[in-house]
mmCIF file of C-alpha atoms in Angstrom:
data_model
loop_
_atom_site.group_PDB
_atom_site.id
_atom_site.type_symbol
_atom_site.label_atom_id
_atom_site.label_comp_id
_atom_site.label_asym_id
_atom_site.label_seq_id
_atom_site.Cartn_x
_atom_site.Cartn_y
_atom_site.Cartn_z
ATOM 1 C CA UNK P 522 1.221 30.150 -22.689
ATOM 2 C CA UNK P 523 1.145 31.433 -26.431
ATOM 3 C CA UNK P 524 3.419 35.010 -25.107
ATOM 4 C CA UNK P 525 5.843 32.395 -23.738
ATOM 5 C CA UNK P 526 5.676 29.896 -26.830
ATOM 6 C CA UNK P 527 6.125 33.164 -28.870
ATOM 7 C CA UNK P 528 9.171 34.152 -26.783
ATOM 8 C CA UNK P 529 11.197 30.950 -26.953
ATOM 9 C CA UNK P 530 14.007 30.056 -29.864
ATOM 10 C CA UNK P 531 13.098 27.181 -32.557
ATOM 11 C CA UNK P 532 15.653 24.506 -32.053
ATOM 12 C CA UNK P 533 17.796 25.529 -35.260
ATOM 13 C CA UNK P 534 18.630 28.923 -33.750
ATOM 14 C CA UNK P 535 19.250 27.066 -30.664
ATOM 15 C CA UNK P 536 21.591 24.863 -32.306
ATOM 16 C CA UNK P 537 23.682 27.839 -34.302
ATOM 17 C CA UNK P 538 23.578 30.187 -30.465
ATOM 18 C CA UNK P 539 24.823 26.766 -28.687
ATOM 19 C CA UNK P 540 27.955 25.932 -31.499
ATOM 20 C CA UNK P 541 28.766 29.444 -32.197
ATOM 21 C CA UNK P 542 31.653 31.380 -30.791
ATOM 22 C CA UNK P 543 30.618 34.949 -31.378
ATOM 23 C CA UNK P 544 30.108 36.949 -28.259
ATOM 24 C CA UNK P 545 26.481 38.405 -28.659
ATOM 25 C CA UNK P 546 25.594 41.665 -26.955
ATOM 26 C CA UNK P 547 24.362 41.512 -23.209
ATOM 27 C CA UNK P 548 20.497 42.320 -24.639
ATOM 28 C CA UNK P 549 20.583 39.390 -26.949
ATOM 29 C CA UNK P 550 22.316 37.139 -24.746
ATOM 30 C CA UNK P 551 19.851 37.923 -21.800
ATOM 31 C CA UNK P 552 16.869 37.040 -24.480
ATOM 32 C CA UNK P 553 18.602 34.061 -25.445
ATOM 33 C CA UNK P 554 18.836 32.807 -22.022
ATOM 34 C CA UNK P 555 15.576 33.491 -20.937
ATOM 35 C CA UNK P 556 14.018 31.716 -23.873
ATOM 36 C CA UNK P 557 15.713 29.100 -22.404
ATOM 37 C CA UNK P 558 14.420 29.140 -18.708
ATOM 38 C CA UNK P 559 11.050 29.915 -20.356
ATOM 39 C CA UNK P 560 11.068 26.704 -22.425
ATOM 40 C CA UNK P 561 12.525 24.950 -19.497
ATOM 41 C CA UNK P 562 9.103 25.658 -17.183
ATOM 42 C CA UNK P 563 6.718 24.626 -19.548
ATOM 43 C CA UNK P 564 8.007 21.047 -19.903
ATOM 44 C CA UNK P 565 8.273 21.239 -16.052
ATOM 45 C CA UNK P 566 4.468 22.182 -16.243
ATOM 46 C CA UNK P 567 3.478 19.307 -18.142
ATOM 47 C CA UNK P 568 5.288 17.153 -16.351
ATOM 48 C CA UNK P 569 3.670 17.928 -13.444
ATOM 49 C CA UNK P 570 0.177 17.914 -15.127
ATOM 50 C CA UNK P 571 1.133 14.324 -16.354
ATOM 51 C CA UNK P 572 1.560 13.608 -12.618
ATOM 52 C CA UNK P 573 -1.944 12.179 -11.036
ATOM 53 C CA UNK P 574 -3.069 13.301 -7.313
ATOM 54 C CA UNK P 575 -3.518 9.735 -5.085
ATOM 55 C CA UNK P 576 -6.323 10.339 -2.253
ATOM 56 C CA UNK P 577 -6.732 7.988 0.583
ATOM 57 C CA UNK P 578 -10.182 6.742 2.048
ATOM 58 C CA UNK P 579 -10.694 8.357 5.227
ATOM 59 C CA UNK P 580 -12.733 4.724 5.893
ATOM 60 C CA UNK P 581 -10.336 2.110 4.429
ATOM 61 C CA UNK P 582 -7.297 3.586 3.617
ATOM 62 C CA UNK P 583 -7.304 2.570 0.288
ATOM 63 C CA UNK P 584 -6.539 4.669 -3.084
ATOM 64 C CA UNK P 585 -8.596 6.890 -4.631
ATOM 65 C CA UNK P 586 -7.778 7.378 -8.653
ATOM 66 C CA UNK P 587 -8.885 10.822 -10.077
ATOM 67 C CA UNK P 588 -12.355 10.595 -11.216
ATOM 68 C CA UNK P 589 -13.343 7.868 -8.996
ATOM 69 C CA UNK P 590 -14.450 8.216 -5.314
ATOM 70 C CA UNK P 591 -17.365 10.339 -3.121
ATOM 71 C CA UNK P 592 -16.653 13.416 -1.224
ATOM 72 C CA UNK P 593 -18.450 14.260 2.075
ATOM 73 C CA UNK P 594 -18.074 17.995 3.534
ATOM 74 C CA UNK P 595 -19.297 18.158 6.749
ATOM 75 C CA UNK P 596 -20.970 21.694 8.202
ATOM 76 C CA UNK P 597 -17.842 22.393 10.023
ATOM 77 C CA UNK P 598 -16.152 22.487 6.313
ATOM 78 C CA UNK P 599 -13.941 19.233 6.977
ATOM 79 C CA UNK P 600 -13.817 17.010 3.838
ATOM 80 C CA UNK P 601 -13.956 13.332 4.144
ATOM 81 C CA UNK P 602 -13.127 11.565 0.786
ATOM 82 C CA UNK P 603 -14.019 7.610 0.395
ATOM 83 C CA UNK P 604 -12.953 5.090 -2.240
ATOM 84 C CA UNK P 605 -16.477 3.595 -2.358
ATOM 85 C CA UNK P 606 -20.368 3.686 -0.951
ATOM 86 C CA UNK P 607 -19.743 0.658 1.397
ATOM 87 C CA UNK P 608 -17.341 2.672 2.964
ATOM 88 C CA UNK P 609 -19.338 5.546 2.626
ATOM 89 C CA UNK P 610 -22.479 4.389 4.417
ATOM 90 C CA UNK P 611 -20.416 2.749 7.349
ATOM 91 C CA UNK P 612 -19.051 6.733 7.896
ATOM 92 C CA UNK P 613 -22.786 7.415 8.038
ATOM 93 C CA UNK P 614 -23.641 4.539 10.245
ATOM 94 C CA UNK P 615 -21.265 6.071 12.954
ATOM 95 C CA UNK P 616 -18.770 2.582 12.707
ATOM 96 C CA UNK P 617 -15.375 3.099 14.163
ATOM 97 C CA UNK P 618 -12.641 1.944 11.012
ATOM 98 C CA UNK P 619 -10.285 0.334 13.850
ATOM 99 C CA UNK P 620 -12.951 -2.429 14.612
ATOM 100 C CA UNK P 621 -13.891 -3.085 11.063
ATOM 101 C CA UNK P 622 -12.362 -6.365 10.011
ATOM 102 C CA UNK P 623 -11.852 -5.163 6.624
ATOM 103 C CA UNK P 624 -10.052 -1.816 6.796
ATOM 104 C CA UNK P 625 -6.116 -1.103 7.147
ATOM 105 C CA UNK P 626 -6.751 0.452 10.655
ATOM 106 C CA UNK P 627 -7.562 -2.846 11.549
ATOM 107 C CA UNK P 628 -5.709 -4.481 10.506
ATOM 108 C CA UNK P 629 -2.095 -2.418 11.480
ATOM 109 C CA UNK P 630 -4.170 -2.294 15.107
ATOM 110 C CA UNK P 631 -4.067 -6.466 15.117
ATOM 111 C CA UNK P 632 -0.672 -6.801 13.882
ATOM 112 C CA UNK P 633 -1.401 -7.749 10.526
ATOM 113 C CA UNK P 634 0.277 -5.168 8.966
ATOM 114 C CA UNK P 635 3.346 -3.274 9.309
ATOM 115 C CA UNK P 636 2.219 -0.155 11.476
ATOM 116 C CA UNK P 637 5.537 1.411 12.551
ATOM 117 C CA UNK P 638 8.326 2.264 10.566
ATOM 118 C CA UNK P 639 10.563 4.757 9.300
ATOM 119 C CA UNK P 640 9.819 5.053 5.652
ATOM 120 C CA UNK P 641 5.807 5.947 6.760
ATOM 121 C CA UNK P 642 7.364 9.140 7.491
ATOM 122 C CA UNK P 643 7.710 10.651 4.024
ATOM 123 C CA UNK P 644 4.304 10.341 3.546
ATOM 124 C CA UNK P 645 3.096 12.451 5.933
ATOM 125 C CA UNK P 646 1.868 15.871 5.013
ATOM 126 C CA UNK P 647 3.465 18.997 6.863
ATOM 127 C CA UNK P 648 1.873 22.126 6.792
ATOM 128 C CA UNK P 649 4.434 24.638 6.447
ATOM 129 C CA UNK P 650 5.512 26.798 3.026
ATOM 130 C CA UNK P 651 8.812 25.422 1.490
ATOM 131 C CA UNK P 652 11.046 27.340 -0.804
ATOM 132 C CA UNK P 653 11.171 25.774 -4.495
ATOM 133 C CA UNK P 654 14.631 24.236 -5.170
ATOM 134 C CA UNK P 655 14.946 22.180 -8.693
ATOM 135 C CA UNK P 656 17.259 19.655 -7.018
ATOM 136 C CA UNK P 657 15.798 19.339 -3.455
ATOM 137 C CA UNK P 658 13.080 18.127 -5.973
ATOM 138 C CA UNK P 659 14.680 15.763 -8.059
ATOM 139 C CA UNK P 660 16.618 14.006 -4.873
ATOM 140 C CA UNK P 661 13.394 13.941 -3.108
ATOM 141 C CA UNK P 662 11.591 12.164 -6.099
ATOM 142 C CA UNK P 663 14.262 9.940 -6.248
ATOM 143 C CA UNK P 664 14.371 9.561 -2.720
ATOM 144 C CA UNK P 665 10.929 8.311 -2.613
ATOM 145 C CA UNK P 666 11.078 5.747 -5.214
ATOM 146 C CA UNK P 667 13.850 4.159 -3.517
ATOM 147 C CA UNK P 668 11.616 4.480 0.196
ATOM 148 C CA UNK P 669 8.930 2.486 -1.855
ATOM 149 C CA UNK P 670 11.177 -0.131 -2.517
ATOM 150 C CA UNK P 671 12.720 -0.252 0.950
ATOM 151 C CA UNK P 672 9.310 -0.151 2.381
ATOM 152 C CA UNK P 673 7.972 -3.048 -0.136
ATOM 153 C CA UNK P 674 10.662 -5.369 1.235
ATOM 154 C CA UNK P 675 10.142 -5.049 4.668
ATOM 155 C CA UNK P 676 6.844 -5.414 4.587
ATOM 156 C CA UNK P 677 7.390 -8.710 2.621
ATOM 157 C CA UNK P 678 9.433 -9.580 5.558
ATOM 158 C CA UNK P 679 6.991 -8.939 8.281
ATOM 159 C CA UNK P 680 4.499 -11.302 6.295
ATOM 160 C CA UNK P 681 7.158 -14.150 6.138
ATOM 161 C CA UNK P 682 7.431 -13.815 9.614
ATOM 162 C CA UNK P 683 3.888 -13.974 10.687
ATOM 163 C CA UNK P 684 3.220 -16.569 8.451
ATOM 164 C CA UNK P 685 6.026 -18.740 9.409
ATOM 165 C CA UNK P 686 4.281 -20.406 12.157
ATOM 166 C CA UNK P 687 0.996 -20.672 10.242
ATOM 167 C CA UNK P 688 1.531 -24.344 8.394
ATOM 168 C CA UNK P 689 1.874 -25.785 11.895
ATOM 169 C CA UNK P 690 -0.802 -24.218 13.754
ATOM 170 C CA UNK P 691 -3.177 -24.662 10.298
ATOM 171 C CA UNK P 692 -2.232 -27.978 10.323
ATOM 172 C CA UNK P 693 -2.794 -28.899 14.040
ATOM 173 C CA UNK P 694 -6.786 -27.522 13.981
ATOM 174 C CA UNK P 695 -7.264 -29.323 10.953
ATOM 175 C CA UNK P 696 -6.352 -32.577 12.733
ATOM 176 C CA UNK P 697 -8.292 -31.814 15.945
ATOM 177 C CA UNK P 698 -11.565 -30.978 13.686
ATOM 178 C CA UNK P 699 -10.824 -34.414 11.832
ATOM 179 C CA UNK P 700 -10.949 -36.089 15.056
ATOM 180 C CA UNK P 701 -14.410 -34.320 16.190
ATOM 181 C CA UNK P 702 -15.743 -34.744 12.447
ATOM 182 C CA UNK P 703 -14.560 -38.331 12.088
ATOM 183 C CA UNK P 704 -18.007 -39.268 11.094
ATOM 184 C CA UNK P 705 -18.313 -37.476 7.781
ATOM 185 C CA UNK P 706 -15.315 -39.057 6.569
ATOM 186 C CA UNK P 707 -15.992 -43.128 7.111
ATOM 187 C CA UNK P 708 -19.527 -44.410 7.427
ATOM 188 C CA UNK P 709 -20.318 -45.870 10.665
ATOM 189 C CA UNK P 710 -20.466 -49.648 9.718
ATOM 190 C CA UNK P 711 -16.501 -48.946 8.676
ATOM 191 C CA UNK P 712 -16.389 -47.075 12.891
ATOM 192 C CA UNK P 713 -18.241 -50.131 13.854
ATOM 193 C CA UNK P 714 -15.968 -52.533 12.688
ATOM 194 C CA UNK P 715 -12.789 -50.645 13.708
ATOM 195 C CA UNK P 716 -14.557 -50.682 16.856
ATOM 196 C CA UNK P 717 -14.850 -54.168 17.203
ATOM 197 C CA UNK P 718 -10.778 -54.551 16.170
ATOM 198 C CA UNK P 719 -10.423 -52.496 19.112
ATOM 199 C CA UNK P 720 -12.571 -54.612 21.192
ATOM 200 C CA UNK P 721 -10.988 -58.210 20.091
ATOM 201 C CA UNK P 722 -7.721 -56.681 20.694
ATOM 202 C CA UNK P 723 -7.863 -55.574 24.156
ATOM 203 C CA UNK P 724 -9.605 -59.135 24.864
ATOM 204 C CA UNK P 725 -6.795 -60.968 23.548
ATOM 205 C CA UNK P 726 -4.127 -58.928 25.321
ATOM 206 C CA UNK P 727 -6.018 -59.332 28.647
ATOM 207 C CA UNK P 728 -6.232 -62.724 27.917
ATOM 208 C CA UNK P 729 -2.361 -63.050 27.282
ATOM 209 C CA UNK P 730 -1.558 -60.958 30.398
ATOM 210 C CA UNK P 731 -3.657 -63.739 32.322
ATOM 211 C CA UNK P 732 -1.925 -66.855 30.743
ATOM 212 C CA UNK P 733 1.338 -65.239 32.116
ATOM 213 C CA UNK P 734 0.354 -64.359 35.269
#
């Protein structure tokens, strides 16, 4: 890094090659311009340093921040990374994620989640070389931020939907426990006496039916 530091222009000469109109030699202008390039990488470079690497729990599915997590290499050389020991131990315990309450497998398998879509797609990883290309990456970076977003409001609109008929059905098993569970809400002189309403009430209306008749 210090040979290309050492190679690059200070920003003054920069400034005087970038105003003036003399027409350099081809050496000097093909220094000039590869100072350039050269300064252009290493802010590239730490850019990309800057940038963090976001695992996923082979268990959960959830993210795994650099420093944080446990790695398990099996014999065969496969690496399994997890977010946590719970999930950890439940790998070693032989449990299958998709019948775990608690994980995203599960929860995409019971409809919870939103499982299929188009915007899942970017995230999976290929395994083929691609050429480098400056603006393939800049459109793709942009490209995903604006996928986030997309995906973000659909799955806001998949939750709307499953919750929309929620309130009713929430509201309907709270009545029918009320009605098992009526007990722990009055005292049972308070049933007894409703009770005996009931009683005086259908005696009188039998009564009335009678004086008709």
């Amino acid at each position: 890094r210090a040979s290309w530091l050492s190679y690059t222009l200070d920003q003054q000469s920069k400034e005087l090659w970038e105003t003036s109109s003399v027409v350099w030699p081809p050496r000097l202008q093909h220094q000039a311009d590869g100072a350039g390039a050269c300064e252009e990488i290493l802010l590239e470079g730490q850019a990309d340093s800057a940038a963090m690497r976001l695992e996923k729990c082979w268990f959960c599915s959830s993210t795994i921040y650099p420093g944080h997590g446990i790695s398990f290499v099996r014999n065969d050389a496969t690496v399994f990374k997890f977010c946590r020991s719970k999930c950890h131990k439940n790998f070693k315990m032989k449990r299958n994620p998709r019948k775990v309450k608690w994980t995203k497998a599960y929860r995409k398998l019971a409809g919870k989640e939103l499982a299929e879509d188009a915007t899942f797609e970017l995230e999976r990883k290929r395994n083929r070389p691609e050429k480098y290309d400056r603006e393939v990456v800049s459109k793709t970076i942009k490209a995903m931020q604006r996928i986030d977003e997309i995906r973000i409001r659909r799955q806001e609109r998949f939750y709307e939907k499953r919750m929309k008929n929620v309130k009713s059905q929430q509201l309907a098993s709270d009545k029918l426990q009320l009605e098992k569970e009526i007990h722990l809400v009055k005292a049972p002189a308070a049933l007894q006496s409703t009770k005996e309403k009931l009683r005086v009430t259908a005696e009188q209306r039998q009564a009335n039916e009678s004086m008709q008749e």
